[in-house]
Coordinates of C-alpha atoms and ligand atoms in Angstrom, one line a residue:
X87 CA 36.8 -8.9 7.5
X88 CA 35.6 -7.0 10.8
X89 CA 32.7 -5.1 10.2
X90 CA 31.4 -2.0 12.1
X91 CA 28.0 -1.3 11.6
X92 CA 25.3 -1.9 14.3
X93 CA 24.4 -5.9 14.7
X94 CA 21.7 -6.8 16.9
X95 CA 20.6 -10.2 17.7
X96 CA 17.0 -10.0 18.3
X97 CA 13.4 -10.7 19.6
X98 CA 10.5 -11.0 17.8
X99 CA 9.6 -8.6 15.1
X100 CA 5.6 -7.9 14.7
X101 CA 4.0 -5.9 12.3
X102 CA 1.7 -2.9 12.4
X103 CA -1.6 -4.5 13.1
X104 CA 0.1 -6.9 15.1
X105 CA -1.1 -9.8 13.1
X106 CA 2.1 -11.7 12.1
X107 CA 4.7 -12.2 14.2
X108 CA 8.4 -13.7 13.4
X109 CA 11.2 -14.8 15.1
X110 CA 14.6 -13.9 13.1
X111 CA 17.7 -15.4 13.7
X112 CA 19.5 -12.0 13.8
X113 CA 19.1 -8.9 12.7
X114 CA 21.3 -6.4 10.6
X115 CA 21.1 -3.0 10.2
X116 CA 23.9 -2.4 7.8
X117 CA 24.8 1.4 6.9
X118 CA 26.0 1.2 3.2
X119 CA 25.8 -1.0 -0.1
X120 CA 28.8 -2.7 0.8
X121 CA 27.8 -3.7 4.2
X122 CA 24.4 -4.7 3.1
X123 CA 26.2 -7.1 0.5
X124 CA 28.5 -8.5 3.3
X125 CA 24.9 -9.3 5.2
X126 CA 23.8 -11.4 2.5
X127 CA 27.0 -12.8 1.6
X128 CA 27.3 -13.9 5.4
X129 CA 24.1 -15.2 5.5
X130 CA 24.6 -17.3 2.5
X131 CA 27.3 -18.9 4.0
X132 CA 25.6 -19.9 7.3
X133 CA 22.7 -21.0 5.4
X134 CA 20.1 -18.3 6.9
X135 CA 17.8 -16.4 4.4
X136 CA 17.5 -12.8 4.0
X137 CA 14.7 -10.9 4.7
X138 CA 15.0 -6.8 4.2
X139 CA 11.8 -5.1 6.1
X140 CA 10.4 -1.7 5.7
X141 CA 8.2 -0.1 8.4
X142 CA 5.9 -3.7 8.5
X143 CA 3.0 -2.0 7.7
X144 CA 2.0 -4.8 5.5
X145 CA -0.5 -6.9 6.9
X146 CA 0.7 -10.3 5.5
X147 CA 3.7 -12.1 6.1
X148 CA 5.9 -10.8 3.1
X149 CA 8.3 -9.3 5.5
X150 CA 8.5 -12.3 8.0
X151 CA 11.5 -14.2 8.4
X152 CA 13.3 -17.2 10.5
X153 CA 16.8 -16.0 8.9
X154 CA 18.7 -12.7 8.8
X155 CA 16.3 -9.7 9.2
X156 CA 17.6 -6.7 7.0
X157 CA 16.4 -3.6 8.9
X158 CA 16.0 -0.4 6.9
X159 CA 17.1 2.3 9.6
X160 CA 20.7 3.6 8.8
X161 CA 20.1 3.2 4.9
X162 CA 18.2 6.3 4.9
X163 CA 18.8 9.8 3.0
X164 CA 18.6 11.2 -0.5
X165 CA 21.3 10.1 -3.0
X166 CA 21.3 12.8 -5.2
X167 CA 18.3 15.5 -7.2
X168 CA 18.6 15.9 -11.2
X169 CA 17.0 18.6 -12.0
X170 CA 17.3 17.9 -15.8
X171 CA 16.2 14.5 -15.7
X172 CA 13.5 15.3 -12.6
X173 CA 14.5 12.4 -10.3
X174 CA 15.4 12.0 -7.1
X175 CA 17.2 8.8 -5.9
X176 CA 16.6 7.9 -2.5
X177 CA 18.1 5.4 -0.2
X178 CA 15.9 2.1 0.3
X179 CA 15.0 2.7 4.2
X180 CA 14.0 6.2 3.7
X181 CA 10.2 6.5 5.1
X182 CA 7.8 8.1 2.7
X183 CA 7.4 10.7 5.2
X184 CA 11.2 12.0 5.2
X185 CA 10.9 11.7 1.4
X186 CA 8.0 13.9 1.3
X187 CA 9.3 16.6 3.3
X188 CA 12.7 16.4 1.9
X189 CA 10.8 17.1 -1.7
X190 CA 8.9 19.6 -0.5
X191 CA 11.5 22.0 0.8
X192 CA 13.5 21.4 -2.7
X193 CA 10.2 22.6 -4.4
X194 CA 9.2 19.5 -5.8
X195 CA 6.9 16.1 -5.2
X196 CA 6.1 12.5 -6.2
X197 CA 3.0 12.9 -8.4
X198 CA 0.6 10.3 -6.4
X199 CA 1.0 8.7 -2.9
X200 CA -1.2 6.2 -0.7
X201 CA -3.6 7.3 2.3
X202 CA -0.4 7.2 4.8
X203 CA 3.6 8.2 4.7
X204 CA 4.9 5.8 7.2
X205 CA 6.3 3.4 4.9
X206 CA 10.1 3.1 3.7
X207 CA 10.2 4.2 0.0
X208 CA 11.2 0.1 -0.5
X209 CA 8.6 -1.2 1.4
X210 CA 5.8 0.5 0.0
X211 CA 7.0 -0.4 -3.2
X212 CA 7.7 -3.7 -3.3
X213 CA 3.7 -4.7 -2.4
X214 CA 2.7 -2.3 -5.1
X215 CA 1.1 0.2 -2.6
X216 CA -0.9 2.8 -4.4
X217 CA -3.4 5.8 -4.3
X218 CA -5.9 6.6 -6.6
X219 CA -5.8 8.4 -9.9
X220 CA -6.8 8.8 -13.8
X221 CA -3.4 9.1 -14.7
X222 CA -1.4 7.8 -12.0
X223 CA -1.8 5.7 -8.5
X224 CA 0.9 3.4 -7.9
X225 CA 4.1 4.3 -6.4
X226 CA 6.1 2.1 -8.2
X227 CA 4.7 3.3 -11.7
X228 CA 6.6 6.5 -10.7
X229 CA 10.2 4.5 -10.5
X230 CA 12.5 5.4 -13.2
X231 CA 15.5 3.2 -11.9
X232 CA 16.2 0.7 -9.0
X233 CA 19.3 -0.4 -7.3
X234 CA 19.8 -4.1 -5.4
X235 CA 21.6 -6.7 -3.9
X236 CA 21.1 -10.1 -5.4
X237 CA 22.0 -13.3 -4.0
X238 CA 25.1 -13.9 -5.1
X239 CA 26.1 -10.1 -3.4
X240 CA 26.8 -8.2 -6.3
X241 CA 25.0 -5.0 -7.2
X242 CA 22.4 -4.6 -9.9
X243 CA 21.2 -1.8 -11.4
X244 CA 18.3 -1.7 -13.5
X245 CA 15.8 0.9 -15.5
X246 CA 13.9 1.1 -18.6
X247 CA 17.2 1.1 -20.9
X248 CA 19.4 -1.1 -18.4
X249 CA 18.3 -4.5 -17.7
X250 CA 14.9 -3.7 -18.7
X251 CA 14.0 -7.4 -18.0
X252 CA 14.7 -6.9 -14.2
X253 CA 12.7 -3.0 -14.4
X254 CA 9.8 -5.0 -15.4
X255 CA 9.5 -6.7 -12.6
X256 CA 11.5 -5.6 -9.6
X257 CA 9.9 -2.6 -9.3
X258 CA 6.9 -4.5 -7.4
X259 CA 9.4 -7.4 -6.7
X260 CA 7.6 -8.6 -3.1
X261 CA 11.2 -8.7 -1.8
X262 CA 11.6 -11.9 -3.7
X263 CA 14.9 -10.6 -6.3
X264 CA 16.8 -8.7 -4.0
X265 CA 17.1 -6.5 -1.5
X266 CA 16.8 -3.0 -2.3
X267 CA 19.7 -0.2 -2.0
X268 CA 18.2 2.7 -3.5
X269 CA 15.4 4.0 -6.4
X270 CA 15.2 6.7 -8.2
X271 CA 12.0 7.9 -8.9
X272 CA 10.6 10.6 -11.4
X273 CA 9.7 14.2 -9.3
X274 CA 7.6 17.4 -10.7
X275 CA 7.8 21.0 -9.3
X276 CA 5.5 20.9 -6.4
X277 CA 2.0 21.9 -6.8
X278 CA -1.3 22.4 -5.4
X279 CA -4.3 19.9 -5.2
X280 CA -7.6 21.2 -4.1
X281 CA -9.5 18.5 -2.0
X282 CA -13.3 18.7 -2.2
X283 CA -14.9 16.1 0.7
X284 CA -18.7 15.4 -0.3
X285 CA -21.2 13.0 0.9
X286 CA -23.1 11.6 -1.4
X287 CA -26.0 8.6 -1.2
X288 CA -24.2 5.1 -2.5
X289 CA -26.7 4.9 -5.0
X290 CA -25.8 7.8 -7.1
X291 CA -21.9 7.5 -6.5
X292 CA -22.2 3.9 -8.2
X293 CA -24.4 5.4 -10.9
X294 CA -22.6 8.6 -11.7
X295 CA -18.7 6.1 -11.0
X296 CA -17.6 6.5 -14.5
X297 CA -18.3 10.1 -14.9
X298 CA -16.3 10.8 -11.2
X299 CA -13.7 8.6 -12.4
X300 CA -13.5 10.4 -15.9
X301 CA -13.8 13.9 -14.8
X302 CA -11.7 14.3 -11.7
X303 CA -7.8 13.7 -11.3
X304 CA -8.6 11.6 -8.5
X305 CA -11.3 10.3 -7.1
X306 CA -12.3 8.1 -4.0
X307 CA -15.6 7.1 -2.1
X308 CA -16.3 5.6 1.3
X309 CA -19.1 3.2 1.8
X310 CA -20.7 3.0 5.3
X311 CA -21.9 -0.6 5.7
X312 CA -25.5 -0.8 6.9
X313 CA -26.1 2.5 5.5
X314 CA -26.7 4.3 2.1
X315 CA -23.9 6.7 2.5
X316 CA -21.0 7.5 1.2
X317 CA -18.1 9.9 1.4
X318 CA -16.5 10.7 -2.0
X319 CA -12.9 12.6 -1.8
X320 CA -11.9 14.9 -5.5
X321 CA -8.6 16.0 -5.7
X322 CA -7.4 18.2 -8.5
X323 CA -4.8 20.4 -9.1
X324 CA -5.5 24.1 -8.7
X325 CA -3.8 27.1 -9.2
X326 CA -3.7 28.2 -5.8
X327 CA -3.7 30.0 -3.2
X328 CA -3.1 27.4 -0.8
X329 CA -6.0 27.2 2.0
X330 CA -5.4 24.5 4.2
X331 CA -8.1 23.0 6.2
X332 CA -8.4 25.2 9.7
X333 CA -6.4 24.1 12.6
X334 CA -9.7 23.7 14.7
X335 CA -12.2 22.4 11.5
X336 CA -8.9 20.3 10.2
X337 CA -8.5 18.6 14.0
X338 CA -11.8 18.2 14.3
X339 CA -11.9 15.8 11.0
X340 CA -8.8 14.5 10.8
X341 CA -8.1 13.6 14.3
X342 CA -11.0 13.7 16.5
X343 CA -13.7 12.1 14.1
X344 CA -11.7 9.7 11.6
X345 CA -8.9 8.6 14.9
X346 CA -10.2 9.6 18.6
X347 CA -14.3 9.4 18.3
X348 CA -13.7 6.9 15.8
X349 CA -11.3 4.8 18.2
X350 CA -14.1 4.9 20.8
X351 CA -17.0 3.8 18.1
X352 CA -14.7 0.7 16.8
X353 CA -14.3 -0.3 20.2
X354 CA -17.6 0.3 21.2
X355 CA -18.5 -2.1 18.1
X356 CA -16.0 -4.5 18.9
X357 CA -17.5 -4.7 22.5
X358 CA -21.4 -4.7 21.5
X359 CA -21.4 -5.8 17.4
X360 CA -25.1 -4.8 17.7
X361 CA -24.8 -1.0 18.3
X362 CA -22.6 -0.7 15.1
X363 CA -25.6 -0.2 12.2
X364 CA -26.5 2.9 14.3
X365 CA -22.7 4.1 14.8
X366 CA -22.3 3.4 11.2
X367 CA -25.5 5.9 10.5
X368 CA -24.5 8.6 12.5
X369 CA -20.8 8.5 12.0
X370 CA -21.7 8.8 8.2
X371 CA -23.4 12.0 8.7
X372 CA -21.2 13.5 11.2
X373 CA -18.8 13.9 8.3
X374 CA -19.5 17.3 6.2
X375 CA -18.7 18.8 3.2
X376 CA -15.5 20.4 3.1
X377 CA -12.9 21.8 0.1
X378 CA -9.5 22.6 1.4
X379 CA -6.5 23.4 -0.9
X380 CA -2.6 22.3 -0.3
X381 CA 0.2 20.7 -1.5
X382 CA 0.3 16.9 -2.3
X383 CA 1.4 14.8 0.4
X384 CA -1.0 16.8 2.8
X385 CA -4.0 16.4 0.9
X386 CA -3.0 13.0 0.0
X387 CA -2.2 11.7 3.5
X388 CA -3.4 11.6 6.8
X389 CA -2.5 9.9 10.0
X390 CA -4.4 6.4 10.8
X391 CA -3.6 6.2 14.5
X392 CA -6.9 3.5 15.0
X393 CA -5.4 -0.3 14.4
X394 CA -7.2 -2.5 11.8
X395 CA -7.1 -5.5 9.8
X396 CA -7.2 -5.3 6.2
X397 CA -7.8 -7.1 2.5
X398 CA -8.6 -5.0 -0.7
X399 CA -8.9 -6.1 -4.1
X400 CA -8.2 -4.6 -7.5
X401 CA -11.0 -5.6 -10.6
X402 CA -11.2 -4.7 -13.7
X403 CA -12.2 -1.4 -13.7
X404 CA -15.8 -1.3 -15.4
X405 CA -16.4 -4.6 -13.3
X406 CA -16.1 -2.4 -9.8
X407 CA -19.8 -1.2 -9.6
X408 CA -21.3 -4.6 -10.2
X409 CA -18.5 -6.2 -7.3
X410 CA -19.2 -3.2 -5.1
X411 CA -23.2 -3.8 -5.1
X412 CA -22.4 -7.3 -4.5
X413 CA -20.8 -6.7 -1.3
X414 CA -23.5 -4.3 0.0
X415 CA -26.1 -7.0 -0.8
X416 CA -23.7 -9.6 0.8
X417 CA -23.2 -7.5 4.0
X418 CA -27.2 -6.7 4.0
X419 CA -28.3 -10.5 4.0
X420 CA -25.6 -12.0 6.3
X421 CA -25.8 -11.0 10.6
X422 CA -22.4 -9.5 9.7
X423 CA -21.7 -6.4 11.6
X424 CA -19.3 -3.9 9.5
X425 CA -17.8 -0.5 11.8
X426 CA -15.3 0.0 9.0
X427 CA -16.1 1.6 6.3
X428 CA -15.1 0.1 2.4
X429 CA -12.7 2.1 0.5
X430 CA -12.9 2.3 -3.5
X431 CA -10.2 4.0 -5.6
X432 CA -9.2 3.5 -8.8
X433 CA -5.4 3.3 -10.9
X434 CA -4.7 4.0 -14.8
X435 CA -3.2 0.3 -16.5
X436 CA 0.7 -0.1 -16.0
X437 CA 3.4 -2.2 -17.3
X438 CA 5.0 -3.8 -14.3
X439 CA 4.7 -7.3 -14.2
X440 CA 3.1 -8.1 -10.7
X441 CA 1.0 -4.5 -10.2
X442 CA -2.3 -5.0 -9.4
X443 CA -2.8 -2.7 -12.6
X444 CA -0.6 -4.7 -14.9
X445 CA -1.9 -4.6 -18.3
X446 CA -5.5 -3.4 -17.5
X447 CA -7.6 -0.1 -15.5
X448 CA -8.3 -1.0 -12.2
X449 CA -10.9 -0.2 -9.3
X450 CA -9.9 -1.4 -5.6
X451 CA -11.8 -2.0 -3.2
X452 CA -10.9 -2.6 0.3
X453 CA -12.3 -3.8 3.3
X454 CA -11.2 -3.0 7.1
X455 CA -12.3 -4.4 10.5
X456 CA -11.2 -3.1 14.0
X457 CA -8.5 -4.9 15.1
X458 CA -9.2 -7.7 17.6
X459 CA -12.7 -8.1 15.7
X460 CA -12.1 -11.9 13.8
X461 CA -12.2 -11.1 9.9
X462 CA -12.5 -14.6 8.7
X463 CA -16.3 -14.9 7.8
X464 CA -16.5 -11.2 6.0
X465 CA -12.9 -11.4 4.5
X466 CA -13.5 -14.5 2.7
X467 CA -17.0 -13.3 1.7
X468 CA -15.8 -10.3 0.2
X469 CA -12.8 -12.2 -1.2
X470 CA -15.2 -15.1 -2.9
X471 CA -17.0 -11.9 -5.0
X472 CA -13.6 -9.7 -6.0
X473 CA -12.3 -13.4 -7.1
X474 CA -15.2 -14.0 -9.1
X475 CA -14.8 -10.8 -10.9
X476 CA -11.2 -11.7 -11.7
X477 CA -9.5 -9.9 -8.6
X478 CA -6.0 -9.4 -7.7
X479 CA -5.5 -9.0 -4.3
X480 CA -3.2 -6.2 -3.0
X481 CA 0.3 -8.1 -2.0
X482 CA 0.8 -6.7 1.3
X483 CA -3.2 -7.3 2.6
X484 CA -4.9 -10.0 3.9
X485 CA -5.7 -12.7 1.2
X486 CA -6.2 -16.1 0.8
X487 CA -4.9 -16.6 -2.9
X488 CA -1.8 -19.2 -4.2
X489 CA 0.4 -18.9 -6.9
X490 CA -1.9 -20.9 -8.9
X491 CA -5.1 -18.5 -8.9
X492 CA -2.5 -15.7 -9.4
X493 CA -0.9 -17.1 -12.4
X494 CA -4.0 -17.2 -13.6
X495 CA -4.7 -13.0 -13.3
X496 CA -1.4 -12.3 -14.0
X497 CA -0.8 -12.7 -17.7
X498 CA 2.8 -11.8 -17.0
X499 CA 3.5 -14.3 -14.1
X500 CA 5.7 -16.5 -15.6
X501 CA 8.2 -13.8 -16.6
X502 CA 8.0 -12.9 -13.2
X503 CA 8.9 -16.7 -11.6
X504 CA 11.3 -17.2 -14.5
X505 CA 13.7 -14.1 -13.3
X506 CA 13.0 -15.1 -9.5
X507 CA 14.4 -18.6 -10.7
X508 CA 17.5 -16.5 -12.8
X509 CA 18.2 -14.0 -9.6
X510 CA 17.8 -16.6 -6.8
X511 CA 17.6 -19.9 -7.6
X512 CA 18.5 -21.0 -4.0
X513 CA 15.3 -19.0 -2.7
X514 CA 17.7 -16.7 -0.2
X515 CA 15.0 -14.2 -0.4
X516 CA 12.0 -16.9 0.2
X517 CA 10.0 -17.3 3.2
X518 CA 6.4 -18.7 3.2
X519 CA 4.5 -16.4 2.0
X520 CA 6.7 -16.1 -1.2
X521 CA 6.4 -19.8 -1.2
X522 CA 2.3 -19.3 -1.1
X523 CA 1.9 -16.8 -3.6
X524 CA 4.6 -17.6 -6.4
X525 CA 5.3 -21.2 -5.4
X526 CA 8.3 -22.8 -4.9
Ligands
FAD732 C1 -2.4 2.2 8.1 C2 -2.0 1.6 6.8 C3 -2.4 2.3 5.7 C4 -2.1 1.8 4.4 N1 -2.4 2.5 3.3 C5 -2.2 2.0 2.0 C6 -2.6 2.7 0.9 O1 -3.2 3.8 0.9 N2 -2.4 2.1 -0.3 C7 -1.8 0.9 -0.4 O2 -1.6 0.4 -1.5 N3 -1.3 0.2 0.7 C8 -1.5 0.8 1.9 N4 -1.1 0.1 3.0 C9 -0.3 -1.1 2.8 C10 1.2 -0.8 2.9 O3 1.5 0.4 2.1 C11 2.1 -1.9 2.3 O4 1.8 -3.1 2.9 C12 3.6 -1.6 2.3 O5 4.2 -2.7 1.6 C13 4.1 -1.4 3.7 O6 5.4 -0.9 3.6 P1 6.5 -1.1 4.7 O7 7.6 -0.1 4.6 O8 5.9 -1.2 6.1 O9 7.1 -2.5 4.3 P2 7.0 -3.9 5.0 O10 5.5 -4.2 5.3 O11 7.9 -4.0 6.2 O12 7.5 -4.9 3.9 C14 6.7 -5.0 2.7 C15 7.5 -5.9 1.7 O13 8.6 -5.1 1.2 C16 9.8 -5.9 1.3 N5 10.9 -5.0 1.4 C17 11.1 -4.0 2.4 N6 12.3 -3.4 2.2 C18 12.9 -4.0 1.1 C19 14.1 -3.8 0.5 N7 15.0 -2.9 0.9 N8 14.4 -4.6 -0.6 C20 13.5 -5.6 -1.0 N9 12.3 -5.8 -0.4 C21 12.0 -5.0 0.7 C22 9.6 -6.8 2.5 O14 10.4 -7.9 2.4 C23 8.1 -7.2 2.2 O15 8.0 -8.2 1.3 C24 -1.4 0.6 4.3 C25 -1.0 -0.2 5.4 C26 -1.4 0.4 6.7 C27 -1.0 -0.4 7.9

């Protein structure tokens, strides 16, 4: 059979922070279901694995391949609204961004997002990427039916009442059962979040944690290493009327203090480690209190155009406080020097078999360094206390775990490895970092 769609052989492919590299054998860009199926069928027969990639915004090597490199571009678009069921089913290359926007002008949203919308809806999903919320954080929580190719070629649809097995776990499935064709996920009638920016001294977020968690839809805090400051982010839904940060307020924070002046401290930092205490000081206060109201994936959102490195961690939530003051006392005592500051957020327990939230209520914290600076020494300092408190690390950030450890804070592991061994037995979908974290 001739096919038509667009066939590249190609170069290498590098992700976002430019930290992995891979060099594919070719590269695929099929258009439809049909062709993506033909792609792994091929493949199969020349003995090449399958690798499908979202926007490689994952900082580990989940989406590197030597095989065939399924690229998401021309399987893009929404499938179809319900407006009685309140789904939309999008295709599996679709950035976040296009979804977003698309949502918005049909009225509607996704209930909770990450910090950025540059990822494909299957990309984000499949490392379990997540905001922060009481009720809801993780994208993938908000799936209510997937679509994929397995590796025999043949389409597989699954959701809570069809293949329920394959829902459990393929909705954070690390690329490893399939490659995605489209997911539906649940939608609500847009509505309004009011933001409220604070700072606030670490001391008192870390005391007064529970109550910020408890009382606010979602909450999130920014710890400046070397200082005692913190930024804490409440969003909240409000009745309106919209009031969206001012143009010349709005650039000034978003993109001239957290990407340009913030571009020029890192790489300050980076040049001269030992001016970055005092950036870190007055960086953290140059930040004010601000409240701004708008609709989700605005408030939720916001451009990172400054490349770093990254690992973050989920624990137990009530362990988060005690990892959190471990890390400032870490960073205090060692000659580390931190320009990054540490993100916290939290997620409500799910049922998805490889979340970070599985089965309990989680706290993440993550840690970010410029890139170019080397991670090593703080990364696996930080990743020595969030293992100690029983930590799982996010799937698509730096880490240093094996499939051992992670059996070990997954209860539900081995369902996971069992259906990798039902869908794929031949590991088409395996490369070495799915050989690392869920062995072989
Ligand atoms: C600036 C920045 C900000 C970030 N913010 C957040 C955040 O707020 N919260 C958070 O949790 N994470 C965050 N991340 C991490 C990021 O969301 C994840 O790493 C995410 O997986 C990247 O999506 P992607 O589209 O780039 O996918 P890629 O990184 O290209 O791929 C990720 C995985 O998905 C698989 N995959 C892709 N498409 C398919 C498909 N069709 N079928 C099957 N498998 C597929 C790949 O094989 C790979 O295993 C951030 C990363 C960056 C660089």
């Amino acid at each position: 059979m001739t096919s038509t769609y667009a066939r590249t052989t190609t170069s290498a492919w590098r992700n976002w922070a430019g930290t992995v590299t891979a060099r594919p054998a070719r590269a695929e860009s099929p258009a439809s279901v049909d062709e993506l199926a033909e792609v792994v069928r091929r493949a199969n027969a020349d003995g090449l694995r399958v690798k499908a990639v979202g926007t490689g915004h994952s900082f580990t090597a989940a989406a590197a391949t030597d095989g065939v490199l399924i690229r998401p571009d021309l399987l893009t678009g929404i499938r179809d609204i319900d407006r009685t069921a309140m789904t939309v089913t999008v295709e599996a290359g679709t950035p976040l961004k296009r979804l977003n926007a698309a949502l918005a002008r049909e009225g509607l949203s996704l209930t909770n997002m990450g910090d950025i919308m540059e990822q494909t809806v299957a990309g984000a999903t499949s490392t379990g990427t997540h905001g922060t919320g009481r009720e809801s954080a993780s994208i993938a929580a908000q799936i209510r039916a997937l679509e994929l190719v397995t590796a025999d070629g043949s389409v597989l649809r699954c959701s809570a009442e069809e293949n329920p097995e394959v829902f459990a776990a393929a909705r954070i499935g690390l690329g490893a059962l399939g490659v995605i064709t489209a997911i539906t996920f649940a939608v609500e009638p847009v509505f309004l979040l009011t933001a409220r920016e604070e700072p606030m001294g670490f001391d008192r977020v870390t005391a007064e944690f529970d109550e910020l968690v408890t009382e606010n839809e979602h909450f999130e805090f920014y710890w400046f290493p070397h200082t005692g400051n913190c930024n804490t982010k409440r969003n909240n839904r409000s009745g309106g009327p919209a009031a969206p940060p001012g143009r010349v307020s709005g650039w000034i924070d978003d993109e001239l203090l957290s990407n340009g002046v913030f571009q020029v401290a890192c790489s300050l930092g980076r040049a001269i480690p030992a001016t970055i205490p005092s950036i870190a000081r007055l960086s953290s206060r140059a930040l004010s209190a601000r409240t701004y109201t708008d609709i989700p994936y605005k408030v939720f959102t916001s451009p990172r155009r400054v490349r770093f490195v990254e690992m973050e961690y989920a624990v137990p939530r009530e362990r988060a406080v005690a990892a959190l003051r471990e890390l400032k006392a870490m960073v205090e005592r060692s000659p580390l020097k931190i320009s990054f500051p540490v993100e916290v957020r939290t997620a409500p327990a799910d049922d998805i078999a490889l979340s970070t939230a599985s089965g309990r209520e989680s706290a993440y914290i993550a840690v970010h360094l410029y890139r170019g600076t080397p991670h090593r020494s703080y990364f696996t300092a930080v990743e020595r206390i969030m293992t100690a408190h029983s930590g799982r690390p996010h799937w698509g950030k730096i880490h240093t775990r094996d499939a051992d450890y992670l059996a070990e804070v997954y209860p539900r592991f081995g369902e996971f490895t069992a259906l990798r061994d039902r869908l794929d037995p031949d590991r088409l979908f395996g490369n070495d970092y799915l050989r690392r974290v869920l062995g072989d």
